[in-house]
Amino acid sequence: MSLISRRHVLTTATGAAVAGLLGGSEMISVAAPKRTSPAMIGHRAPPIEEVRIGLIGLGNRGKGAIRRLMLIPGAKITAISDLDPTRLRQSERTISAWGNFPKIYFGGENAWKAMMQQDLDLVYICTPWDLHAAMALEAMKNGKHAAVEVPLATTMDDLWALIDMSEKTRRHCMLLENVCYMRTEMAVRRMCDAGLLGELSHGEAAYIHDLRAKKFSNHYHDGWRLKQSISRNGNLYPTHGLGPISQYMGIFRNDMMIKINSMSSEQRGLTEYAIRKFGKDSAEAKQTYALGDVNTSVIETAKGRTIMLQHKTSQPTPYSRLNQISGTKGIFAGYPNRIALEPDPDKWASETMLDGLLKEYGDPLWKTHGKKAQEIGGHGGADALMDMRLIENLRNGEKLDISVYESALWSAMGPLSEYSVSKDGATVEIPDFSRGAIKL
Ligand SMILES: NC(=O)c1ccc[n+]([C@@H]2O[C@H](COP(=O)([O-])OP(=O)(O)OC[C@H]3O[C@@H](n4cnc5c(N)ncnc54)[C@H](O)[C@@H]3O)[C@@H](O)[C@H]2O)c1
């Protein structure tokens, strides 16, 4: 698979200025295509009284999205598409039970394209990763906003194409990064903004989730997630951990991510699991898997701060996103949640103190929307809060919480880490997806 096209890998910089920055090592630059339309910073689209939604992909995630969106005032699912007729019928029944009769798009890999001709305001995409970009591009091209499950896309070309299309059509393209709406993450962000942890210098983010059983089952449509592990080596799922850390650090507000180095350990986990489960002569055991068991990247920001970003889905492990952020006055760490602050920096604060701080810094959105969000549910209400905000912002003609630039930046750690891994951990430049429109 081409991760970064020739067009976008321009130079290996060894000039004096770059060498100074990197201590003499090389940095691979990834060029930004030229902007042809105004940036989408703070963009407000015309308000929409009732948001008509077309949802593509009715699997694990799509089914939950339907249930949530049906309960949000001002949202109306008027079209659905999937390859699987049973899933379509089930979702149709669920939606119809609420007196709403969506149009069904079915009959092959490209049946969803016909949906783009229907009068819709928003296309909500819950399909496998490789399909996200094509679907979101087509949605915006046909005048609809796009909300896309994580990650936004898997190649740099696609990420740039999505930004270009959003800027050209003035349609929103938002990554559905639900972790940014979690109660704890939102409170920690406010602690960071208030300076509780002092000057921030380092964050740790991850997606650590033992997916071996799911990858080798029919949990995912046509084994799409195992196929990703067969063909790609890097951080395949960066956004859940990175989104909140990026927000804590004020990326795109007062700092930028500028470069990444990434390395993967050898692949052992999937093969061993396959031998145990299917036997050593099975096709699964003989298959070659590109994805190293543990991928670790280090991102550096323009202000000289660092983020350690990990991906581990092929080994036995308790779930974690690390969610750690540290500064000159203290540290917050997740899994389990802990905080240590001056003047007692060498011990974790009591649970009572942590609970008090999380309450004190709680995001007002949890006060105004929290009760309903929890009733609707999904990751403790974070999924519902994300959807409620999306619908509310579209109805009010407001800017969306997560810009197309953040959506692309967080997702880009997929292809950029792959590229770095393929070059033996080389330093790869992280482009400014706003192409200079965001001034620090
Ligand atoms: N934010 C979260 O917490 C979270 C959790 C789980 C999954 N996800 C994301 O949601 C997305 C879907 O994951 P999933 O676990 O639901 O996968 P899944 O395999 O359960 O569902 C994918 C669905 O897409 C359908 N599909 C595939 N090709 C299609 C096509 N050409 N046209 C129409 N439908 C098509 C499949 O039939 C299937 O029903 C992924 O991007 C994943 O990363 C996010």
CSV table of C-alpha atoms and ligand atoms in Angstrom, one decimal:
chain,number,residue,atom,x,y,z
A,1,MET,CA,0.0,0.0,0.0
A,2,SER,CA,1.2,3.5,-0.8
A,3,LEU,CA,1.3,5.3,2.5
A,4,ILE,CA,2.6,8.6,1.3
A,5,SER,CA,2.5,9.3,-2.4
A,6,ARG,CA,5.6,10.5,-4.3
A,7,ARG,CA,3.8,13.8,-4.6
A,8,HIS,CA,3.8,14.3,-0.9
A,9,VAL,CA,7.3,13.0,0.0
A,10,LEU,CA,9.4,15.7,-1.2
A,11,THR,CA,12.7,16.0,0.5
A,12,THR,CA,15.0,14.5,2.9
A,13,ALA,CA,16.3,17.6,4.6
A,14,THR,CA,19.9,17.7,5.7
A,15,GLY,CA,20.4,21.5,5.4
A,16,ALA,CA,22.0,23.5,8.2
A,17,ALA,CA,18.8,24.8,9.7
A,18,VAL,CA,17.2,21.4,10.0
A,19,ALA,CA,20.3,19.7,11.1
A,20,GLY,CA,20.5,22.2,13.9
A,21,LEU,CA,17.0,21.4,15.0
A,22,LEU,CA,17.5,17.7,14.8
A,23,GLY,CA,21.0,17.5,16.2
A,24,GLY,CA,22.4,16.5,12.8
A,25,SER,CA,19.9,13.7,11.9
A,26,GLU,CA,17.8,13.7,8.8
A,27,MET,CA,14.1,14.7,8.6
A,28,ILE,CA,11.8,13.5,5.9
A,29,SER,CA,9.6,16.4,4.8
A,30,VAL,CA,6.0,15.8,3.7
A,31,ALA,CA,4.9,18.6,1.5
A,32,ALA,CA,1.4,20.2,1.9
A,33,PRO,CA,-0.5,20.5,-1.4
A,34,LYS,CA,-1.3,24.2,-2.2
A,35,ARG,CA,-4.4,25.7,-0.7
A,36,THR,CA,-7.0,26.7,-3.3
A,37,SER,CA,-9.9,27.8,-1.0
A,38,PRO,CA,-10.1,29.7,2.3
A,39,ALA,CA,-9.4,27.8,5.5
A,40,MET,CA,-12.2,26.3,7.6
A,41,ILE,CA,-10.9,27.8,10.9
A,42,GLY,CA,-14.0,28.8,13.0
A,43,HIS,CA,-16.2,28.1,10.0
A,44,ARG,CA,-20.0,28.4,10.6
A,45,ALA,CA,-22.3,26.7,8.1
A,46,PRO,CA,-25.9,27.9,7.7
A,47,PRO,CA,-28.1,26.7,10.6
A,48,ILE,CA,-30.2,23.6,10.0
A,49,GLU,CA,-33.5,23.2,11.8
A,50,GLU,CA,-33.7,19.4,11.6
A,51,VAL,CA,-30.5,17.5,10.7
A,52,ARG,CA,-31.3,14.8,8.2
A,53,ILE,CA,-28.8,12.1,8.5
A,54,GLY,CA,-27.6,9.3,6.2
A,55,LEU,CA,-25.7,6.6,8.2
A,56,ILE,CA,-23.3,4.2,6.4
A,57,GLY,CA,-22.1,1.1,8.2
A,58,LEU,CA,-24.5,-0.7,10.6
A,59,GLY,CA,-22.0,-2.9,12.4
A,60,ASN,CA,-20.8,-2.7,16.1
A,61,ARG,CA,-20.4,1.1,16.0
A,62,GLY,CA,-23.1,2.0,13.6
A,63,LYS,CA,-25.9,0.2,15.5
A,64,GLY,CA,-25.0,2.2,18.6
A,65,ALA,CA,-24.9,5.5,16.6
A,66,ILE,CA,-28.5,4.9,15.4
A,67,ARG,CA,-29.8,4.3,18.9
A,68,ARG,CA,-28.1,7.5,20.1
A,69,LEU,CA,-29.0,9.7,17.2
A,70,MET,CA,-32.7,8.7,17.4
A,71,LEU,CA,-32.8,10.1,20.9
A,72,ILE,CA,-31.3,13.5,20.1
A,73,PRO,CA,-33.8,16.3,19.4
A,74,GLY,CA,-33.4,17.8,16.0
A,75,ALA,CA,-31.7,14.7,14.5
A,76,LYS,CA,-33.5,12.5,12.0
A,77,ILE,CA,-32.0,9.4,10.4
A,78,THR,CA,-33.5,9.5,6.9
A,79,ALA,CA,-31.2,7.1,5.1
A,80,ILE,CA,-29.1,4.0,5.9
A,81,SER,CA,-26.7,1.8,4.0
A,82,ASP,CA,-24.9,-1.4,4.6
A,83,LEU,CA,-23.8,-4.5,2.7
A,84,ASP,CA,-25.6,-6.8,5.0
A,85,PRO,CA,-29.4,-7.1,4.4
A,86,THR,CA,-30.0,-8.5,7.9
A,87,ARG,CA,-28.3,-5.5,9.6
A,88,LEU,CA,-30.2,-3.1,7.3
A,89,ARG,CA,-33.6,-4.7,8.1
A,90,GLN,CA,-32.8,-4.7,11.9
A,91,SER,CA,-31.8,-1.0,11.8
A,92,GLU,CA,-34.8,-0.1,9.6
A,93,ARG,CA,-37.1,-1.8,12.2
A,94,THR,CA,-35.4,0.1,15.1
A,95,ILE,CA,-35.8,3.4,13.4
A,96,SER,CA,-39.3,2.8,12.1
A,97,ALA,CA,-40.5,1.9,15.6
A,98,TRP,CA,-39.9,5.6,16.3
A,99,GLY,CA,-42.2,6.6,13.4
A,100,ASN,CA,-39.4,7.4,11.1
A,101,PHE,CA,-38.9,5.5,7.8
A,102,PRO,CA,-35.4,5.8,6.4
A,103,LYS,CA,-34.5,5.1,2.7
A,104,ILE,CA,-32.4,2.0,2.4
A,105,TYR,CA,-29.4,1.8,0.2
A,106,PHE,CA,-28.3,-1.7,-0.6
A,107,GLY,CA,-27.0,-3.9,-3.4
A,108,GLY,CA,-23.2,-3.9,-3.5
A,109,GLU,CA,-20.0,-2.2,-2.4
A,110,ASN,CA,-21.0,1.1,-4.0
A,111,ALA,CA,-24.7,1.2,-3.2
A,112,TRP,CA,-24.0,4.0,-0.7
A,113,LYS,CA,-23.1,6.3,-3.5
A,114,ALA,CA,-26.8,6.7,-4.5
A,115,MET,CA,-27.5,7.9,-1.0
A,116,MET,CA,-25.5,11.0,-1.8
A,117,GLN,CA,-28.2,12.1,-4.2
A,118,GLN,CA,-30.8,12.2,-1.4
A,119,ASP,CA,-31.5,15.5,0.4
A,120,LEU,CA,-29.4,15.0,3.5
A,121,ASP,CA,-27.6,17.4,5.8
A,122,LEU,CA,-25.1,15.0,7.3
A,123,VAL,CA,-23.5,11.7,6.4
A,124,TYR,CA,-22.4,9.7,9.4
A,125,ILE,CA,-19.8,7.1,8.5
A,126,CYS,CA,-19.2,4.0,10.6
A,127,THR,CA,-17.5,1.7,8.0
A,128,PRO,CA,-14.1,0.0,8.0
A,129,TRP,CA,-11.1,2.5,7.9
A,130,ASP,CA,-10.3,2.2,4.2
A,131,LEU,CA,-13.7,3.4,3.2
A,132,HIS,CA,-13.9,6.5,5.3
A,133,ALA,CA,-12.2,8.9,2.9
A,134,ALA,CA,-14.1,8.0,-0.2
A,135,MET,CA,-17.4,8.2,1.6
A,136,ALA,CA,-16.7,11.5,3.3
A,137,LEU,CA,-15.4,13.0,0.1
A,138,GLU,CA,-18.5,12.0,-1.8
A,139,ALA,CA,-20.7,13.4,1.0
A,140,MET,CA,-19.0,16.8,0.9
A,141,LYS,CA,-18.9,16.9,-2.9
A,142,ASN,CA,-22.7,16.5,-2.8
A,143,GLY,CA,-23.3,19.3,-0.3
A,144,LYS,CA,-23.5,17.3,3.0
A,145,HIS,CA,-21.4,17.6,6.1
A,146,ALA,CA,-19.4,14.5,7.0
A,147,ALA,CA,-19.0,12.9,10.5
A,148,VAL,CA,-16.4,10.2,10.3
A,149,GLU,CA,-15.5,7.4,12.8
A,150,VAL,CA,-11.9,7.1,13.8
A,151,PRO,CA,-9.4,7.4,12.1
A,152,LEU,CA,-10.5,10.0,9.5
A,153,ALA,CA,-8.4,8.2,6.8
A,154,THR,CA,-5.4,6.0,6.5
A,155,THR,CA,-3.2,7.8,3.9
A,156,MET,CA,-1.8,11.3,3.7
A,157,ASP,CA,-3.2,11.8,0.2
A,158,ASP,CA,-6.7,11.1,1.5
A,159,LEU,CA,-6.3,13.4,4.5
A,160,TRP,CA,-5.2,16.2,2.3
A,161,ALA,CA,-8.0,15.5,-0.2
A,162,LEU,CA,-10.6,15.7,2.7
A,163,ILE,CA,-9.2,19.0,3.9
A,164,ASP,CA,-9.2,20.4,0.3
A,165,MET,CA,-12.8,19.2,-0.2
A,166,SER,CA,-14.0,20.6,3.1
A,167,GLU,CA,-12.4,24.0,2.3
A,168,LYS,CA,-13.8,24.0,-1.3
A,169,THR,CA,-17.3,23.0,-0.4
A,170,ARG,CA,-17.5,24.8,3.0
A,171,ARG,CA,-18.9,21.5,4.5
A,172,HIS,CA,-17.7,20.3,7.8
A,173,CYS,CA,-15.7,17.1,8.1
A,174,MET,CA,-15.4,16.1,11.8
A,175,LEU,CA,-13.7,13.1,13.3
A,176,LEU,CA,-16.0,11.3,15.8
A,177,GLU,CA,-13.3,11.2,18.5
A,178,ASN,CA,-15.5,10.3,21.4
A,179,VAL,CA,-12.7,10.2,24.0
A,180,CYS,CA,-12.4,14.0,23.8
A,181,TYR,CA,-15.9,14.1,25.3
A,182,MET,CA,-15.2,11.9,28.3
A,183,ARG,CA,-15.9,13.5,31.6
A,184,THR,CA,-12.4,12.9,33.0
A,185,GLU,CA,-10.6,14.0,29.8
A,186,MET,CA,-12.7,17.2,29.6
A,187,ALA,CA,-11.9,18.0,33.2
A,188,VAL,CA,-8.1,17.4,32.8
A,189,ARG,CA,-8.1,19.6,29.8
A,190,ARG,CA,-9.6,22.4,31.9
A,191,MET,CA,-7.0,21.7,34.6
A,192,CYS,CA,-4.3,22.1,32.0
A,193,ASP,CA,-5.8,25.3,30.7
A,194,ALA,CA,-6.0,26.7,34.2
A,195,GLY,CA,-2.3,26.0,34.7
A,196,LEU,CA,-2.8,23.5,37.6
A,197,LEU,CA,0.0,21.3,36.2
A,198,GLY,CA,2.2,24.3,35.4
A,199,GLU,CA,4.1,24.5,32.1
A,200,LEU,CA,3.3,21.3,30.3
A,201,SER,CA,6.2,19.4,28.9
A,202,HIS,CA,5.2,15.8,28.2
A,203,GLY,CA,2.2,13.7,27.4
A,204,GLU,CA,1.7,9.9,27.0
A,205,ALA,CA,-1.1,8.5,24.9
A,206,ALA,CA,-2.0,5.0,23.7
A,207,TYR,CA,-4.4,2.5,22.3
A,208,ILE,CA,-3.6,-0.6,24.3
A,209,HIS,CA,-6.4,-3.2,23.8
A,210,ASP,CA,-6.0,-6.9,23.4
A,211,LEU,CA,-8.0,-7.4,20.1
A,212,ARG,CA,-6.6,-10.8,19.2
A,213,ALA,CA,-9.9,-12.7,19.8
A,214,LYS,CA,-11.9,-10.1,17.9
A,215,LYS,CA,-9.4,-9.9,15.0
A,216,PHE,CA,-9.6,-13.7,14.5
A,217,SER,CA,-13.4,-13.9,14.8
A,218,ASN,CA,-16.3,-12.5,12.7
A,219,HIS,CA,-16.6,-9.5,15.1
A,220,TYR,CA,-15.5,-7.3,12.2
A,221,HIS,CA,-17.1,-7.3,8.8
A,222,ASP,CA,-15.0,-9.5,6.5
A,223,GLY,CA,-12.1,-9.5,9.0
A,224,TRP,CA,-11.2,-5.9,8.0
A,225,ARG,CA,-9.2,-5.3,11.2
A,226,LEU,CA,-7.1,-8.4,10.8
A,227,LYS,CA,-6.4,-7.3,7.2
A,228,GLN,CA,-5.1,-4.0,8.5
A,229,SER,CA,-2.7,-6.0,10.7
A,230,ILE,CA,-1.6,-8.0,7.7
A,231,SER,CA,-0.7,-5.1,5.5
A,232,ARG,CA,0.3,-2.2,7.8
A,233,ASN,CA,3.0,-1.6,10.4
A,234,GLY,CA,2.8,1.5,12.6
A,235,ASN,CA,0.3,3.1,14.9
A,236,LEU,CA,-3.0,2.1,13.2
A,237,TYR,CA,-5.3,3.7,15.8
A,238,PRO,CA,-3.8,6.8,17.2
A,239,THR,CA,-6.7,9.2,17.8
A,240,HIS,CA,-8.3,7.9,21.0
A,241,GLY,CA,-5.2,8.5,23.0
A,242,LEU,CA,-3.8,11.5,21.1
A,243,GLY,CA,-7.0,13.6,20.7
A,244,PRO,CA,-7.2,14.4,24.4
A,245,ILE,CA,-3.4,14.9,24.9
A,246,SER,CA,-3.4,17.2,21.9
A,247,GLN,CA,-6.2,19.2,23.5
A,248,TYR,CA,-4.4,19.3,26.9
A,249,MET,CA,-1.3,20.8,25.2
A,250,GLY,CA,-3.3,23.3,23.2
A,251,ILE,CA,-2.2,22.0,19.8
A,252,PHE,CA,-3.5,24.4,17.1
A,253,ARG,CA,-4.1,26.9,19.9
A,254,ASN,CA,-0.7,27.6,21.2
A,255,ASP,CA,1.6,24.9,19.9
A,256,MET,CA,2.0,22.6,16.8
A,257,MET,CA,3.1,19.0,16.4
A,258,ILE,CA,6.2,19.2,14.1
A,259,LYS,CA,7.8,15.8,13.9
A,260,ILE,CA,7.5,12.1,14.7
A,261,ASN,CA,9.8,9.1,15.1
A,262,SER,CA,8.3,5.7,15.3
A,263,MET,CA,9.4,2.1,15.8
A,264,SER,CA,7.6,-1.2,16.0
A,265,SER,CA,8.7,-4.3,17.9
A,266,GLU,CA,8.6,-7.7,16.1
A,267,GLN,CA,5.3,-9.4,15.4
A,268,ARG,CA,4.8,-12.4,17.6
A,269,GLY,CA,1.4,-12.0,19.2
A,270,LEU,CA,-0.9,-12.8,16.3
A,271,THR,CA,1.1,-15.7,15.1
A,272,GLU,CA,1.3,-17.4,18.6
A,273,TYR,CA,-2.4,-16.8,19.2
A,274,ALA,CA,-3.3,-18.3,15.7
A,275,ILE,CA,-1.1,-21.3,16.4
A,276,ARG,CA,-2.8,-21.9,19.8
A,277,LYS,CA,-6.3,-21.3,18.4
A,278,PHE,CA,-6.2,-22.8,14.9
A,279,GLY,CA,-3.1,-25.1,14.9
A,280,LYS,CA,0.4,-24.6,13.5
A,281,ASP,CA,-0.6,-25.7,10.0
A,282,SER,CA,-3.6,-23.4,9.8
A,283,ALA,CA,-3.7,-20.6,7.2
A,284,GLU,CA,-4.0,-18.1,10.1
A,285,ALA,CA,-0.7,-19.4,11.7
A,286,LYS,CA,1.1,-19.4,8.4
A,287,GLN,CA,-0.1,-15.9,7.5
A,288,THR,CA,2.5,-13.1,7.6
A,289,TYR,CA,1.4,-10.1,9.7
A,290,ALA,CA,3.1,-6.8,9.1
A,291,LEU,CA,2.0,-5.1,12.3
A,292,GLY,CA,4.6,-5.2,15.1
A,293,ASP,CA,3.2,-6.1,18.5
A,294,VAL,CA,4.0,-2.8,20.1
A,295,ASN,CA,4.4,0.4,18.1
A,296,THR,CA,6.0,3.4,20.0
A,297,SER,CA,6.2,6.9,18.5
A,298,VAL,CA,7.6,10.1,19.9
A,299,ILE,CA,6.1,13.3,18.7
A,300,GLU,CA,7.8,16.7,19.2
A,301,THR,CA,6.0,20.0,19.2
A,302,ALA,CA,7.2,23.4,18.1
A,303,LYS,CA,7.6,24.4,21.7
A,304,GLY,CA,9.9,21.5,22.4
A,305,ARG,CA,7.3,19.4,24.2
A,306,THR,CA,7.1,15.6,23.7
A,307,ILE,CA,4.3,13.1,23.4
A,308,MET,CA,4.9,9.3,23.6
A,309,LEU,CA,2.2,7.5,21.6
A,310,GLN,CA,1.7,3.7,21.6
A,311,HIS,CA,-0.3,1.1,19.9
A,312,LYS,CA,-0.6,-2.4,21.1
A,313,THR,CA,-3.5,-4.7,20.1
A,314,SER,CA,-1.9,-8.1,19.6
A,315,GLN,CA,-0.8,-9.1,23.1
A,316,PRO,CA,-2.5,-10.0,26.4
A,317,THR,CA,-2.9,-6.7,28.2
A,318,PRO,CA,-5.4,-4.7,30.3
A,319,TYR,CA,-7.0,-1.9,28.3
A,320,SER,CA,-5.3,1.5,28.6
A,321,ARG,CA,-5.0,4.8,26.8
A,322,LEU,CA,-2.3,6.0,29.3
A,323,ASN,CA,-3.7,9.5,29.3
A,324,GLN,CA,-0.8,11.0,31.1
A,325,ILE,CA,0.2,14.7,31.1
A,326,SER,CA,2.9,16.3,33.1
A,327,GLY,CA,4.2,19.8,33.7
A,328,THR,CA,6.3,21.9,36.0
A,329,LYS,CA,3.8,21.8,38.9
A,330,GLY,CA,2.4,18.3,38.7
A,331,ILE,CA,1.2,15.2,36.8
A,332,PHE,CA,-2.1,13.6,35.9
A,333,ALA,CA,-2.0,9.9,34.9
A,334,GLY,CA,-4.8,7.6,33.8
A,335,TYR,CA,-5.4,3.8,34.3
A,336,PRO,CA,-6.1,4.3,37.1
A,337,ASN,CA,-6.7,8.0,37.4
A,338,ARG,CA,-4.1,9.7,39.7
A,339,ILE,CA,-2.8,13.2,40.3
A,340,ALA,CA,0.3,14.5,42.1
A,341,LEU,CA,0.8,18.2,42.6
A,342,GLU,CA,3.2,20.6,44.3
A,343,PRO,CA,3.7,20.9,47.2
A,344,ASP,CA,3.4,17.1,47.5
A,345,PRO,CA,4.8,16.1,44.1
A,346,ASP,CA,6.3,12.8,45.3
A,347,LYS,CA,3.0,11.1,46.3
A,348,TRP,CA,-0.3,10.6,44.5
A,349,ALA,CA,-3.1,12.7,45.9
A,350,SER,CA,-5.9,11.0,47.8
A,351,GLU,CA,-8.9,9.8,45.9
A,352,THR,CA,-11.0,12.4,47.7
A,353,MET,CA,-8.7,15.2,46.5
A,354,LEU,CA,-8.7,13.8,42.9
A,355,ASP,CA,-12.5,13.5,42.9
A,356,GLY,CA,-12.7,17.1,44.2
A,357,LEU,CA,-10.5,18.4,41.5
A,358,LEU,CA,-12.3,16.5,38.7
A,359,LYS,CA,-15.5,18.0,40.0
A,360,GLU,CA,-14.1,21.5,40.4
A,361,TYR,CA,-12.7,21.5,36.9
A,362,GLY,CA,-15.6,19.6,35.4
A,363,ASP,CA,-16.6,20.9,31.9
A,364,PRO,CA,-19.8,22.9,32.0
A,365,LEU,CA,-21.1,20.7,29.1
A,366,TRP,CA,-21.3,17.8,31.5
A,367,LYS,CA,-23.5,20.0,33.8
A,368,THR,CA,-25.8,21.1,31.0
A,369,HIS,CA,-25.9,17.9,28.9
A,370,GLY,CA,-24.5,15.2,31.2
A,371,LYS,CA,-27.8,13.8,32.5
A,372,LYS,CA,-29.3,13.2,29.1
A,373,ALA,CA,-25.9,12.0,27.7
A,374,GLN,CA,-25.7,9.4,30.4
A,375,GLU,CA,-29.3,8.3,29.7
A,376,ILE,CA,-28.6,7.9,26.0
A,377,GLY,CA,-25.2,6.3,26.8
A,378,GLY,CA,-22.2,5.0,25.0
A,379,HIS,CA,-18.9,5.0,26.9
A,380,GLY,CA,-20.5,6.5,30.0
A,381,GLY,CA,-22.4,9.1,27.9
A,382,ALA,CA,-19.3,10.5,26.0
A,383,ASP,CA,-20.6,9.1,22.7
A,384,ALA,CA,-24.0,10.7,23.3
A,385,LEU,CA,-22.4,14.0,24.3
A,386,MET,CA,-20.3,14.0,21.1
A,387,ASP,CA,-23.5,13.4,19.0
A,388,MET,CA,-25.5,15.9,20.9
A,389,ARG,CA,-22.8,18.6,20.4
A,390,LEU,CA,-22.5,17.8,16.7
A,391,ILE,CA,-26.3,18.1,16.2
A,392,GLU,CA,-26.6,21.2,18.3
A,393,ASN,CA,-23.7,22.9,16.5
A,394,LEU,CA,-25.2,22.1,13.1
A,395,ARG,CA,-28.6,23.3,14.2
A,396,ASN,CA,-27.2,26.6,15.6
A,397,GLY,CA,-24.8,27.1,12.7
A,398,GLU,CA,-21.9,27.1,15.1
A,399,LYS,CA,-18.3,25.9,14.5
A,400,LEU,CA,-17.8,22.3,15.4
A,401,ASP,CA,-15.9,21.2,18.4
A,402,ILE,CA,-13.3,19.2,16.4
A,403,SER,CA,-12.0,20.9,13.3
A,404,VAL,CA,-11.1,19.1,10.0
A,405,TYR,CA,-7.4,20.1,10.8
A,406,GLU,CA,-7.4,18.4,14.2
A,407,SER,CA,-9.2,15.4,12.7
A,408,ALA,CA,-6.5,15.1,10.0
A,409,LEU,CA,-3.6,15.8,12.4
A,410,TRP,CA,-4.5,13.1,14.9
A,411,SER,CA,-5.3,10.6,12.1
A,412,ALA,CA,-2.1,11.4,10.3
A,413,MET,CA,-0.1,9.7,13.0
A,414,GLY,CA,-1.2,6.4,11.3
A,415,PRO,CA,0.5,6.9,7.9
A,416,LEU,CA,3.3,9.1,9.3
A,417,SER,CA,4.3,6.4,11.9
A,418,GLU,CA,4.1,3.7,9.2
A,419,TYR,CA,6.4,5.8,7.1
A,420,SER,CA,8.9,6.3,9.9
A,421,VAL,CA,8.8,2.6,10.8
A,422,SER,CA,9.5,1.7,7.2
A,423,LYS,CA,12.5,4.0,7.3
A,424,ASP,CA,14.0,2.5,10.4
A,425,GLY,CA,12.5,5.1,12.8
A,426,ALA,CA,13.5,8.1,10.7
A,427,THR,CA,12.3,11.5,11.8
A,428,VAL,CA,9.3,12.5,9.7
A,429,GLU,CA,7.9,16.0,9.5
A,430,ILE,CA,4.3,16.5,10.6
A,431,PRO,CA,2.8,19.0,8.2
A,432,ASP,CA,0.7,22.0,9.4
A,433,PHE,CA,-2.6,20.8,8.1
A,434,SER,CA,-4.0,24.4,8.5
A,435,ARG,CA,-1.3,25.5,5.9
A,436,GLY,CA,-0.5,28.5,8.0
A,437,ALA,CA,-4.0,29.6,8.6
A,438,ILE,CA,-3.7,28.9,12.4
A,439,LYS,CA,-1.3,31.5,13.8
A,440,LEU,CA,0.1,30.8,17.2
B,1,LIG,N1,-15.1,5.6,18.6
B,1,LIG,C1,-15.2,4.4,19.1
B,1,LIG,O1,-15.2,4.2,20.3
B,1,LIG,C2,-15.2,3.2,18.2
B,1,LIG,C3,-15.5,1.9,18.6
B,1,LIG,C4,-15.6,0.9,17.7
B,1,LIG,C5,-15.3,1.2,16.3
B,1,LIG,N2,-15.0,2.4,15.9
B,1,LIG,C6,-14.8,2.7,14.5
B,1,LIG,O2,-16.1,2.5,13.8
B,1,LIG,C7,-15.8,2.0,12.5
B,1,LIG,C8,-16.6,0.7,12.3
B,1,LIG,O3,-16.1,-0.3,13.2
B,1,LIG,P1,-17.0,-1.5,13.6
B,1,LIG,O4,-16.4,-2.2,14.8
B,1,LIG,O5,-18.4,-1.0,13.7
B,1,LIG,O6,-16.9,-2.4,12.3
B,1,LIG,P2,-17.9,-3.5,11.8
B,1,LIG,O7,-17.2,-4.4,10.9
B,1,LIG,O8,-18.7,-4.1,12.9
B,1,LIG,O9,-19.0,-2.6,10.9
B,1,LIG,C9,-18.7,-2.1,9.7
B,1,LIG,C10,-20.0,-2.1,8.9
B,1,LIG,O10,-19.7,-1.5,7.6
B,1,LIG,C11,-20.4,-2.2,6.6
B,1,LIG,N3,-19.8,-2.0,5.3
B,1,LIG,C12,-18.6,-2.5,4.9
B,1,LIG,N4,-18.4,-2.1,3.6
B,1,LIG,C13,-19.5,-1.3,3.3
B,1,LIG,C14,-19.8,-0.7,2.1
B,1,LIG,N5,-19.1,-0.7,1.0
B,1,LIG,N6,-21.0,0.0,2.0
B,1,LIG,C15,-21.8,0.0,3.1
B,1,LIG,N7,-21.5,-0.7,4.3
B,1,LIG,C16,-20.3,-1.3,4.3
B,1,LIG,C17,-20.3,-3.7,7.1
B,1,LIG,O11,-21.3,-4.5,6.5
B,1,LIG,C18,-20.5,-3.5,8.6
B,1,LIG,O12,-21.8,-3.6,9.0
B,1,LIG,C19,-14.3,1.9,12.4
B,1,LIG,O13,-13.8,3.0,11.8
B,1,LIG,C20,-13.8,1.8,13.8
B,1,LIG,O14,-12.5,2.3,14.0
B,1,LIG,C21,-15.0,3.4,16.8
